[in-house]
């Protein structure tokens, strides 16, 4: 019997955290036999189960054709169970159950890229988090059911690679040109961590000896031509393994660790136990083919998935509401790892930039939810910036407050208490508190409520008393679904500077002790409070939230001069950047005069000096907030054209203000051998090139074209190509053709080719139509869709005009074919309600027209939440 996919969402499909119940049956062992044929796959599953609590035996299953079912040796007829589109239920099952099912599935026509699917002619892979395993076989597919898996994979010999989790225990001939492999995973795991791979791939091999002396085989599988691009990922993997031993005392626990790269993947990567499956975009790294930013991303995603082995796999989530338990902690861990790879200030800048560009807007609009939501319709819609990035910030705050040693004592306690278990956010905070000896339970509030807290601070200097008072107030916007919002604890890292000399003031221990500031951090945990610094001999400049010590929206009565001062004198690189960003926001959104900023950024004491010591930080200090970010700061009557015009004018003014600087950068700065420094030099040179065009420098296009042709480095090549294409240079067309011919066999490079054209500031509906009807555009490949859609969305003026139709059509097309990606892309329009009329009504009408046309839970939930704003 065939079961329909994606039933229409009904009112009662919301799942609530408060309804959690332990599973009625646990699975002690699973035996799978997965036989892949050309036009179907047969899955035989033997589950050894035992009752844990009263209730029916519930096996979840979707899109499965059930061939047979045997319970404790007796074949069951259809009247012995209830079967619908989502589950198979057996009432009155005995205490001990041996259940054998045979189902047929169709990976060859699975376009949703969930469960087992054909990713290429010669490749089948799985993606089971969160609920994909139920598309492979009937199973209690929930994260609190942990079991030992033995997997037999059988396929035609034209697929030489047969992989599954754990250790290979047997392989051999299966007759008729077929072969098999049997893998056994000794660690108990939930089904979402199950993986298998059937394909024709090449492999890069290495090995690693753990701190416990275990010799681990490391294997990265990819297409033959891509193997040379896997070395950076392999180094990053070994580095991550060492890092986790040194920083958390966590060694790897199996004899083999495999990574498989595929270009057909809905997201970045997946941490399946011992068998990660990765989007090629997060494995392949090579200066000739991928950008510096992509290389950094590969290293961080490799680390992220590796770190999940402990935070996610060994200790997993009790239910999907707890997703940020594993994701927030693992993101915090990978961010810390990346801080060790490059300028730590720049890593923090980049992480906060992501938080502010994605999480803050999400949290201020209709899609706002707590890091741990208390209800959802489709859990796939909750792999969000809030769960990941805000989740990471909560862990960072606790780590900041505890300091290195206590934080480590806390994490040690967590691994000791909960190894092998499926736990909750409360368990994590309790273990961290117990291990560190510091009660952190107040931080639970952060997990449970939505919205970015506003932190209003005021500074007052009293010359007579020689004291400086800082007062703080926190507030949250009301949320219909989450009432009873409470004050949260916020570590506020701060420093005072002498306004005359630019030196940081040493806060003597008296003043520290009295006001509760410890190691430069004040824990603000009430609705309102103030602190006083004594013996301050002149009006200081205060720098707040150093390193962005809490994920809040800070409002402080800074003058533009104070901000310019901090841009030039803060010793914390992150806060230098933050000062520049705030100053730029004042100019672009509050119409402040730009001169204070222009004077500071062109000061000979700032960038010309920094370019030699930390070129990457220098490049970030030149960041001007994107139009998309600026839009996220506007809650009503947003006119994209106005913001674009203001931003363009400012960039032109910056180009003029730093006149001689750009040419100097271009001619005199050389990329050193060290990667992170070289990356900084390349970033600066790309900015310089774009600025030279803004200055009207006539040599700039020739310079860009020469660079484009002569360089072997993708960051340089793309930097030059952007300048040519986005300015409609005479050389643009031939550069695009040259790039196409040079890289047409390289999917990731071609994604960039699509992206650059889609991101043309003057792109029109026709130019996007040209790209989406190009023979190399493929709606079955999420990376390609994201390249064009992401490029288009780089210019909000375009997004909110012809782009609306693009995104609405995509959501409709993908609704059933790939609802995870369709739902995600639609979210680009979530701030429609902030637009000025008549655009607001136009977009609303288009969204409303989409509503009756979509069926998937994913798109339906997203759309109805988006439209829930008044
Ligand atoms: N845990 C996976 C995400 C799965 C997303 C499913 N829609 C990757 C990661 O966060 O490491
Ligand atoms: Zn993750």
PDB file of N, CA, C and O in Angstrom, residues 444-510:
ATOM      1  N   UNK A 444      18.208  29.889  32.536  1.00  0.00           N
ATOM      2  CA  UNK A 444      17.152  29.111  31.862  1.00  0.00           C
ATOM      3  C   UNK A 444      16.125  30.033  31.205  1.00  0.00           C
ATOM      4  O   UNK A 444      15.537  29.696  30.179  1.00  0.00           O
ATOM      5  N   UNK A 445      15.927  31.211  31.824  1.00  0.00           N
ATOM      6  CA  UNK A 445      14.972  32.163  31.249  1.00  0.00           C
ATOM      7  C   UNK A 445      15.336  32.505  29.804  1.00  0.00           C
ATOM      8  O   UNK A 445      14.479  32.676  28.947  1.00  0.00           O
ATOM      9  N   UNK A 446      16.624  32.611  29.532  1.00  0.00           N
ATOM     10  CA  UNK A 446      17.065  32.910  28.161  1.00  0.00           C
ATOM     11  C   UNK A 446      16.555  31.860  27.174  1.00  0.00           C
ATOM     12  O   UNK A 446      16.264  32.177  26.020  1.00  0.00           O
ATOM     13  N   UNK A 447      16.549  30.604  27.604  1.00  0.00           N
ATOM     14  CA  UNK A 447      16.129  29.528  26.694  1.00  0.00           C
ATOM     15  C   UNK A 447      14.629  29.562  26.407  1.00  0.00           C
ATOM     16  O   UNK A 447      14.177  29.054  25.397  1.00  0.00           O
ATOM     17  N   UNK A 448      13.892  30.122  27.374  1.00  0.00           N
ATOM     18  CA  UNK A 448      12.439  29.951  27.327  1.00  0.00           C
ATOM     19  C   UNK A 448      11.661  31.139  26.795  1.00  0.00           C
ATOM     20  O   UNK A 448      10.449  31.039  26.638  1.00  0.00           O
ATOM     21  N   UNK A 449      12.313  32.257  26.578  1.00  0.00           N
ATOM     22  CA  UNK A 449      11.518  33.382  26.067  1.00  0.00           C
ATOM     23  C   UNK A 449      12.101  33.983  24.793  1.00  0.00           C
ATOM     24  O   UNK A 449      13.296  33.931  24.567  1.00  0.00           O
ATOM     25  N   UNK A 450      11.208  34.513  23.944  1.00  0.00           N
ATOM     26  CA  UNK A 450      11.659  35.051  22.659  1.00  0.00           C
ATOM     27  C   UNK A 450      12.048  36.520  22.763  1.00  0.00           C
ATOM     28  O   UNK A 450      11.830  37.151  23.801  1.00  0.00           O
ATOM     29  N   UNK A 451      12.614  37.038  21.700  1.00  0.00           N
ATOM     30  CA  UNK A 451      12.881  38.473  21.605  1.00  0.00           C
ATOM     31  C   UNK A 451      14.294  38.841  22.033  1.00  0.00           C
ATOM     32  O   UNK A 451      14.904  38.177  22.867  1.00  0.00           O
ATOM     33  N   UNK A 452      14.807  39.899  21.441  1.00  0.00           N
ATOM     34  CA  UNK A 452      16.117  40.417  21.821  1.00  0.00           C
ATOM     35  C   UNK A 452      15.907  41.439  22.930  1.00  0.00           C
ATOM     36  O   UNK A 452      15.246  42.453  22.715  1.00  0.00           O
ATOM     37  N   UNK A 453      16.452  41.194  24.122  1.00  0.00           N
ATOM     38  CA  UNK A 453      16.265  42.180  25.186  1.00  0.00           C
ATOM     39  C   UNK A 453      16.904  43.509  24.789  1.00  0.00           C
ATOM     40  O   UNK A 453      17.964  43.534  24.173  1.00  0.00           O
ATOM     41  N   UNK A 454      16.213  44.579  25.149  1.00  0.00           N
ATOM     42  CA  UNK A 454      16.825  45.890  24.957  1.00  0.00           C
ATOM     43  C   UNK A 454      17.562  46.237  26.251  1.00  0.00           C
ATOM     44  O   UNK A 454      17.019  46.079  27.344  1.00  0.00           O
ATOM     45  N   UNK A 455      18.793  46.667  26.120  1.00  0.00           N
ATOM     46  CA  UNK A 455      19.568  47.093  27.289  1.00  0.00           C
ATOM     47  C   UNK A 455      19.804  48.592  27.159  1.00  0.00           C
ATOM     48  O   UNK A 455      20.554  49.036  26.287  1.00  0.00           O
ATOM     49  N   UNK A 456      19.109  49.354  28.005  1.00  0.00           N
ATOM     50  CA  UNK A 456      19.317  50.803  27.975  1.00  0.00           C
ATOM     51  C   UNK A 456      20.305  51.154  29.073  1.00  0.00           C
ATOM     52  O   UNK A 456      20.101  50.793  30.235  1.00  0.00           O
ATOM     53  N   UNK A 457      21.351  51.838  28.709  1.00  0.00           N
ATOM     54  CA  UNK A 457      22.355  52.210  29.705  1.00  0.00           C
ATOM     55  C   UNK A 457      22.595  53.722  29.640  1.00  0.00           C
ATOM     56  O   UNK A 457      22.461  54.334  28.586  1.00  0.00           O
ATOM     57  N   UNK A 458      22.928  54.292  30.797  1.00  0.00           N
ATOM     58  CA  UNK A 458      23.249  55.719  30.839  1.00  0.00           C
ATOM     59  C   UNK A 458      24.513  55.898  31.671  1.00  0.00           C
ATOM     60  O   UNK A 458      24.708  55.210  32.669  1.00  0.00           O
ATOM     61  N   UNK A 459      25.341  56.816  31.250  1.00  0.00           N
ATOM     62  CA  UNK A 459      26.556  57.088  32.008  1.00  0.00           C
ATOM     63  C   UNK A 459      26.549  58.534  32.484  1.00  0.00           C
ATOM     64  O   UNK A 459      26.251  59.429  31.706  1.00  0.00           O
ATOM     65  N   UNK A 460      26.861  58.746  33.770  1.00  0.00           N
ATOM     66  CA  UNK A 460      26.914  60.119  34.272  1.00  0.00           C
ATOM     67  C   UNK A 460      28.167  60.339  35.088  1.00  0.00           C
ATOM     68  O   UNK A 460      28.459  59.568  36.011  1.00  0.00           O
ATOM     69  N   UNK A 461      28.859  61.391  34.753  1.00  0.00           N
ATOM     70  CA  UNK A 461      30.074  61.707  35.494  1.00  0.00           C
ATOM     71  C   UNK A 461      29.795  62.827  36.490  1.00  0.00           C
ATOM     72  O   UNK A 461      29.189  63.841  36.131  1.00  0.00           O
ATOM     73  N   UNK A 462      30.229  62.639  37.725  1.00  0.00           N
ATOM     74  CA  UNK A 462      30.078  63.677  38.741  1.00  0.00           C
ATOM     75  C   UNK A 462      31.489  64.180  39.074  1.00  0.00           C
ATOM     76  O   UNK A 462      32.260  63.490  39.757  1.00  0.00           O
ATOM     77  N   UNK A 463      31.788  65.368  38.569  1.00  0.00           N
ATOM     78  CA  UNK A 463      33.161  65.882  38.711  1.00  0.00           C
ATOM     79  C   UNK A 463      33.504  66.129  40.181  1.00  0.00           C
ATOM     80  O   UNK A 463      34.623  65.861  40.619  1.00  0.00           O
ATOM     81  N   UNK A 464      32.519  66.623  40.949  1.00  0.00           N
ATOM     82  CA  UNK A 464      32.802  66.905  42.363  1.00  0.00           C
ATOM     83  C   UNK A 464      33.125  65.628  43.133  1.00  0.00           C
ATOM     84  O   UNK A 464      34.086  65.564  43.886  1.00  0.00           O
ATOM     85  N   UNK A 465      32.290  64.627  42.911  1.00  0.00           N
ATOM     86  CA  UNK A 465      32.496  63.368  43.652  1.00  0.00           C
ATOM     87  C   UNK A 465      33.549  62.484  42.988  1.00  0.00           C
ATOM     88  O   UNK A 465      33.933  61.449  43.533  1.00  0.00           O
ATOM     89  N   UNK A 466      34.014  62.912  41.841  1.00  0.00           N
ATOM     90  CA  UNK A 466      34.954  62.088  41.057  1.00  0.00           C
ATOM     91  C   UNK A 466      34.425  60.665  40.893  1.00  0.00           C
ATOM     92  O   UNK A 466      35.133  59.675  41.103  1.00  0.00           O
ATOM     93  N   UNK A 467      33.160  60.604  40.573  1.00  0.00           N
ATOM     94  CA  UNK A 467      32.587  59.267  40.391  1.00  0.00           C
ATOM     95  C   UNK A 467      31.854  59.192  39.047  1.00  0.00           C
ATOM     96  O   UNK A 467      31.407  60.209  38.507  1.00  0.00           O
ATOM     97  N   UNK A 468      31.774  57.992  38.559  1.00  0.00           N
ATOM     98  CA  UNK A 468      31.102  57.757  37.283  1.00  0.00           C
ATOM     99  C   UNK A 468      30.035  56.686  37.521  1.00  0.00           C
ATOM    100  O   UNK A 468      30.336  55.605  38.017  1.00  0.00           O
ATOM    101  N   UNK A 469      28.800  57.042  37.211  1.00  0.00           N
ATOM    102  CA  UNK A 469      27.695  56.109  37.474  1.00  0.00           C
ATOM    103  C   UNK A 469      27.139  55.582  36.161  1.00  0.00           C
ATOM    104  O   UNK A 469      26.855  56.350  35.243  1.00  0.00           O
ATOM    105  N   UNK A 470      27.018  54.283  36.128  1.00  0.00           N
ATOM    106  CA  UNK A 470      26.394  53.641  34.960  1.00  0.00           C
ATOM    107  C   UNK A 470      25.080  53.060  35.432  1.00  0.00           C
ATOM    108  O   UNK A 470      25.050  52.294  36.398  1.00  0.00           O
ATOM    109  N   UNK A 471      23.980  53.439  34.773  1.00  0.00           N
ATOM    110  CA  UNK A 471      22.722  52.791  35.146  1.00  0.00           C
ATOM    111  C   UNK A 471      22.170  51.988  33.982  1.00  0.00           C
ATOM    112  O   UNK A 471      22.328  52.366  32.814  1.00  0.00           O
ATOM    113  N   UNK A 472      21.553  50.882  34.340  1.00  0.00           N
ATOM    114  CA  UNK A 472      21.083  49.924  33.337  1.00  0.00           C
ATOM    115  C   UNK A 472      19.602  49.634  33.539  1.00  0.00           C
ATOM    116  O   UNK A 472      19.100  49.601  34.671  1.00  0.00           O
ATOM    117  N   UNK A 473      18.943  49.369  32.423  1.00  0.00           N
ATOM    118  CA  UNK A 473      17.526  49.016  32.457  1.00  0.00           C
ATOM    119  C   UNK A 473      17.318  48.008  31.338  1.00  0.00           C
ATOM    120  O   UNK A 473      17.853  48.197  30.241  1.00  0.00           O
ATOM    121  N   UNK A 474      16.579  46.937  31.597  1.00  0.00           N
ATOM    122  CA  UNK A 474      16.328  45.986  30.499  1.00  0.00           C
ATOM    123  C   UNK A 474      14.835  45.827  30.248  1.00  0.00           C
ATOM    124  O   UNK A 474      14.019  45.948  31.161  1.00  0.00           O
ATOM    125  N   UNK A 475      14.488  45.536  28.996  1.00  0.00           N
ATOM    126  CA  UNK A 475      13.080  45.334  28.657  1.00  0.00           C
ATOM    127  C   UNK A 475      12.963  44.412  27.447  1.00  0.00           C
ATOM    128  O   UNK A 475      13.923  44.234  26.692  1.00  0.00           O
ATOM    129  N   UNK A 476      11.781  43.832  27.299  1.00  0.00           N
ATOM    130  CA  UNK A 476      11.507  42.943  26.165  1.00  0.00           C
ATOM    131  C   UNK A 476      10.161  43.322  25.561  1.00  0.00           C
ATOM    132  O   UNK A 476       9.229  43.665  26.291  1.00  0.00           O
ATOM    133  N   UNK A 477      10.085  43.217  24.235  1.00  0.00           N
ATOM    134  CA  UNK A 477       8.816  43.475  23.565  1.00  0.00           C
ATOM    135  C   UNK A 477       7.833  42.356  23.917  1.00  0.00           C
ATOM    136  O   UNK A 477       8.217  41.183  23.935  1.00  0.00           O
ATOM    137  N   UNK A 478       6.563  42.717  24.167  1.00  0.00           N
ATOM    138  CA  UNK A 478       5.568  41.691  24.509  1.00  0.00           C
ATOM    139  C   UNK A 478       5.392  40.719  23.338  1.00  0.00           C
ATOM    140  O   UNK A 478       5.554  41.085  22.181  1.00  0.00           O
ATOM    141  N   UNK A 479       5.078  39.472  23.653  1.00  0.00           N
ATOM    142  CA  UNK A 479       4.902  38.444  22.621  1.00  0.00           C
ATOM    143  C   UNK A 479       3.605  37.709  22.905  1.00  0.00           C
ATOM    144  O   UNK A 479       3.408  37.196  24.021  1.00  0.00           O
ATOM    145  N   UNK A 480       2.739  37.631  21.892  1.00  0.00           N
ATOM    146  CA  UNK A 480       1.405  37.053  22.116  1.00  0.00           C
ATOM    147  C   UNK A 480       1.480  35.618  22.633  1.00  0.00           C
ATOM    148  O   UNK A 480       0.716  35.224  23.523  1.00  0.00           O
ATOM    149  N   UNK A 481       2.414  34.835  22.092  1.00  0.00           N
ATOM    150  CA  UNK A 481       2.433  33.416  22.470  1.00  0.00           C
ATOM    151  C   UNK A 481       3.284  33.117  23.697  1.00  0.00           C
ATOM    152  O   UNK A 481       3.261  32.006  24.216  1.00  0.00           O
ATOM    153  N   UNK A 482       4.103  34.067  24.092  1.00  0.00           N
ATOM    154  CA  UNK A 482       4.945  33.842  25.267  1.00  0.00           C
ATOM    155  C   UNK A 482       4.777  35.017  26.246  1.00  0.00           C
ATOM    156  O   UNK A 482       5.588  35.942  26.250  1.00  0.00           O
ATOM    157  N   UNK A 483       3.703  34.999  27.044  1.00  0.00           N
ATOM    158  CA  UNK A 483       3.523  36.088  28.018  1.00  0.00           C
ATOM    159  C   UNK A 483       4.479  35.892  29.204  1.00  0.00           C
ATOM    160  O   UNK A 483       5.329  35.001  29.171  1.00  0.00           O
ATOM    161  N   UNK A 484       4.355  36.683  30.222  1.00  0.00           N
ATOM    162  CA  UNK A 484       5.164  36.561  31.452  1.00  0.00           C
ATOM    163  C   UNK A 484       6.665  36.619  31.198  1.00  0.00           C
ATOM    164  O   UNK A 484       7.418  35.739  31.628  1.00  0.00           O
ATOM    165  N   UNK A 485       7.090  37.608  30.455  1.00  0.00           N
ATOM    166  CA  UNK A 485       8.523  37.723  30.194  1.00  0.00           C
ATOM    167  C   UNK A 485       9.239  38.250  31.441  1.00  0.00           C
ATOM    168  O   UNK A 485       8.743  39.123  32.137  1.00  0.00           O
ATOM    169  N   UNK A 486      10.426  37.670  31.683  1.00  0.00           N
ATOM    170  CA  UNK A 486      11.157  38.040  32.906  1.00  0.00           C
ATOM    171  C   UNK A 486      12.505  38.684  32.564  1.00  0.00           C
ATOM    172  O   UNK A 486      13.024  38.504  31.467  1.00  0.00           O
ATOM    173  N   UNK A 487      13.072  39.357  33.542  1.00  0.00           N
ATOM    174  CA  UNK A 487      14.427  39.904  33.359  1.00  0.00           C
ATOM    175  C   UNK A 487      15.415  38.741  33.251  1.00  0.00           C
ATOM    176  O   UNK A 487      15.231  37.692  33.873  1.00  0.00           O
ATOM    177  N   UNK A 488      16.454  38.916  32.444  1.00  0.00           N
ATOM    178  CA  UNK A 488      17.456  37.858  32.268  1.00  0.00           C
ATOM    179  C   UNK A 488      18.813  38.329  32.781  1.00  0.00           C
ATOM    180  O   UNK A 488      19.077  39.541  32.806  1.00  0.00           O
ATOM    181  N   UNK A 489      19.666  37.392  33.164  1.00  0.00           N
ATOM    182  CA  UNK A 489      21.019  37.798  33.572  1.00  0.00           C
ATOM    183  C   UNK A 489      21.879  38.117  32.349  1.00  0.00           C
ATOM    184  O   UNK A 489      21.931  37.329  31.411  1.00  0.00           O
ATOM    185  N   UNK A 490      22.527  39.280  32.387  1.00  0.00           N
ATOM    186  CA  UNK A 490      23.382  39.703  31.255  1.00  0.00           C
ATOM    187  C   UNK A 490      24.769  40.050  31.763  1.00  0.00           C
ATOM    188  O   UNK A 490      24.925  41.028  32.497  1.00  0.00           O
ATOM    189  N   UNK A 491      25.770  39.297  31.386  1.00  0.00           N
ATOM    190  CA  UNK A 491      27.131  39.730  31.731  1.00  0.00           C
ATOM    191  C   UNK A 491      27.492  40.925  30.843  1.00  0.00           C
ATOM    192  O   UNK A 491      27.418  40.826  29.625  1.00  0.00           O
ATOM    193  N   UNK A 492      27.828  42.049  31.463  1.00  0.00           N
ATOM    194  CA  UNK A 492      28.203  43.238  30.689  1.00  0.00           C
ATOM    195  C   UNK A 492      29.709  43.455  30.865  1.00  0.00           C
ATOM    196  O   UNK A 492      30.154  43.906  31.921  1.00  0.00           O
ATOM    197  N   UNK A 493      30.469  43.093  29.845  1.00  0.00           N
ATOM    198  CA  UNK A 493      31.920  43.326  29.911  1.00  0.00           C
ATOM    199  C   UNK A 493      32.152  44.787  29.545  1.00  0.00           C
ATOM    200  O   UNK A 493      31.577  45.286  28.583  1.00  0.00           O
ATOM    201  N   UNK A 494      32.966  45.462  30.326  1.00  0.00           N
ATOM    202  CA  UNK A 494      33.131  46.894  30.070  1.00  0.00           C
ATOM    203  C   UNK A 494      34.535  47.366  30.412  1.00  0.00           C
ATOM    204  O   UNK A 494      35.290  46.712  31.140  1.00  0.00           O
ATOM    205  N   UNK A 495      34.852  48.553  29.884  1.00  0.00           N
ATOM    206  CA  UNK A 495      36.122  49.201  30.211  1.00  0.00           C
ATOM    207  C   UNK A 495      35.906  50.705  30.150  1.00  0.00           C
ATOM    208  O   UNK A 495      35.033  51.182  29.432  1.00  0.00           O
ATOM    209  N   UNK A 496      36.700  51.444  30.936  1.00  0.00           N
ATOM    210  CA  UNK A 496      36.646  52.904  30.887  1.00  0.00           C
ATOM    211  C   UNK A 496      37.958  53.406  30.284  1.00  0.00           C
ATOM    212  O   UNK A 496      39.027  52.863  30.558  1.00  0.00           O
ATOM    213  N   UNK A 497      37.832  54.447  29.482  1.00  0.00           N
ATOM    214  CA  UNK A 497      39.016  55.021  28.846  1.00  0.00           C
ATOM    215  C   UNK A 497      39.169  56.490  29.234  1.00  0.00           C
ATOM    216  O   UNK A 497      38.172  57.205  29.413  1.00  0.00           O
ATOM    217  N   UNK A 498      40.398  56.905  29.343  1.00  0.00           N
ATOM    218  CA  UNK A 498      40.715  58.307  29.595  1.00  0.00           C
ATOM    219  C   UNK A 498      40.500  59.063  28.283  1.00  0.00           C
ATOM    220  O   UNK A 498      41.174  58.809  27.288  1.00  0.00           O
ATOM    221  N   UNK A 499      39.553  60.018  28.308  1.00  0.00           N
ATOM    222  CA  UNK A 499      39.192  60.700  27.067  1.00  0.00           C
ATOM    223  C   UNK A 499      40.359  61.516  26.511  1.00  0.00           C
ATOM    224  O   UNK A 499      40.456  61.714  25.303  1.00  0.00           O
ATOM    225  N   UNK A 500      41.241  61.974  27.388  1.00  0.00           N
ATOM    226  CA  UNK A 500      42.336  62.819  26.910  1.00  0.00           C
ATOM    227  C   UNK A 500      43.468  62.008  26.291  1.00  0.00           C
ATOM    228  O   UNK A 500      43.984  62.342  25.229  1.00  0.00           O
ATOM    229  N   UNK A 501      43.830  60.913  26.946  1.00  0.00           N
ATOM    230  CA  UNK A 501      45.004  60.170  26.471  1.00  0.00           C
ATOM    231  C   UNK A 501      44.637  58.967  25.606  1.00  0.00           C
ATOM    232  O   UNK A 501      45.471  58.432  24.880  1.00  0.00           O
ATOM    233  N   UNK A 502      43.408  58.532  25.711  1.00  0.00           N
ATOM    234  CA  UNK A 502      43.017  57.330  24.967  1.00  0.00           C
ATOM    235  C   UNK A 502      43.390  56.050  25.702  1.00  0.00           C
ATOM    236  O   UNK A 502      43.140  54.946  25.225  1.00  0.00           O
ATOM    237  N   UNK A 503      44.003  56.195  26.895  1.00  0.00           N
ATOM    238  CA  UNK A 503      44.412  55.001  27.650  1.00  0.00           C
ATOM    239  C   UNK A 503      43.240  54.377  28.400  1.00  0.00           C
ATOM    240  O   UNK A 503      42.354  55.085  28.871  1.00  0.00           O
ATOM    241  N   UNK A 504      43.307  53.064  28.567  1.00  0.00           N
ATOM    242  CA  UNK A 504      42.278  52.393  29.371  1.00  0.00           C
ATOM    243  C   UNK A 504      42.541  52.682  30.843  1.00  0.00           C
ATOM    244  O   UNK A 504      43.693  52.651  31.292  1.00  0.00           O
ATOM    245  N   UNK A 505      41.503  52.992  31.606  1.00  0.00           N
ATOM    246  CA  UNK A 505      41.692  53.271  33.032  1.00  0.00           C
ATOM    247  C   UNK A 505      41.834  51.968  33.798  1.00  0.00           C
ATOM    248  O   UNK A 505      41.107  51.014  33.538  1.00  0.00           O
ATOM    249  N   UNK A 506      42.782  51.986  34.728  1.00  0.00           N
ATOM    250  CA  UNK A 506      42.899  50.809  35.583  1.00  0.00           C
ATOM    251  C   UNK A 506      41.892  50.997  36.700  1.00  0.00           C
ATOM    252  O   UNK A 506      41.947  51.984  37.428  1.00  0.00           O
ATOM    253  N   UNK A 507      40.953  50.120  36.785  1.00  0.00           N
ATOM    254  CA  UNK A 507      39.925  50.257  37.820  1.00  0.00           C
ATOM    255  C   UNK A 507      40.477  49.607  39.072  1.00  0.00           C
ATOM    256  O   UNK A 507      40.727  48.414  39.097  1.00  0.00           O
ATOM    257  N   UNK A 508      40.705  50.449  40.103  1.00  0.00           N
ATOM    258  CA  UNK A 508      41.344  49.847  41.282  1.00  0.00           C
ATOM    259  C   UNK A 508      40.390  48.909  42.014  1.00  0.00           C
ATOM    260  O   UNK A 508      39.169  48.983  41.843  1.00  0.00           O
ATOM    261  N   UNK A 509      40.962  48.071  42.802  1.00  0.00           N
ATOM    262  CA  UNK A 509      40.161  46.977  43.350  1.00  0.00           C
ATOM    263  C   UNK A 509      39.017  47.479  44.227  1.00  0.00           C
ATOM    264  O   UNK A 509      37.972  46.859  44.295  1.00  0.00           O
ATOM    265  N   UNK A 510      39.200  48.645  44.860  1.00  0.00           N
ATOM    266  CA  UNK A 510      38.115  49.194  45.671  1.00  0.00           C
ATOM    267  C   UNK A 510      36.872  49.406  44.834  1.00  0.00           C
ATOM    268  O   UNK A 510      35.793  48.920  45.141  1.00  0.00           O
TER     269      UNK A 510
END
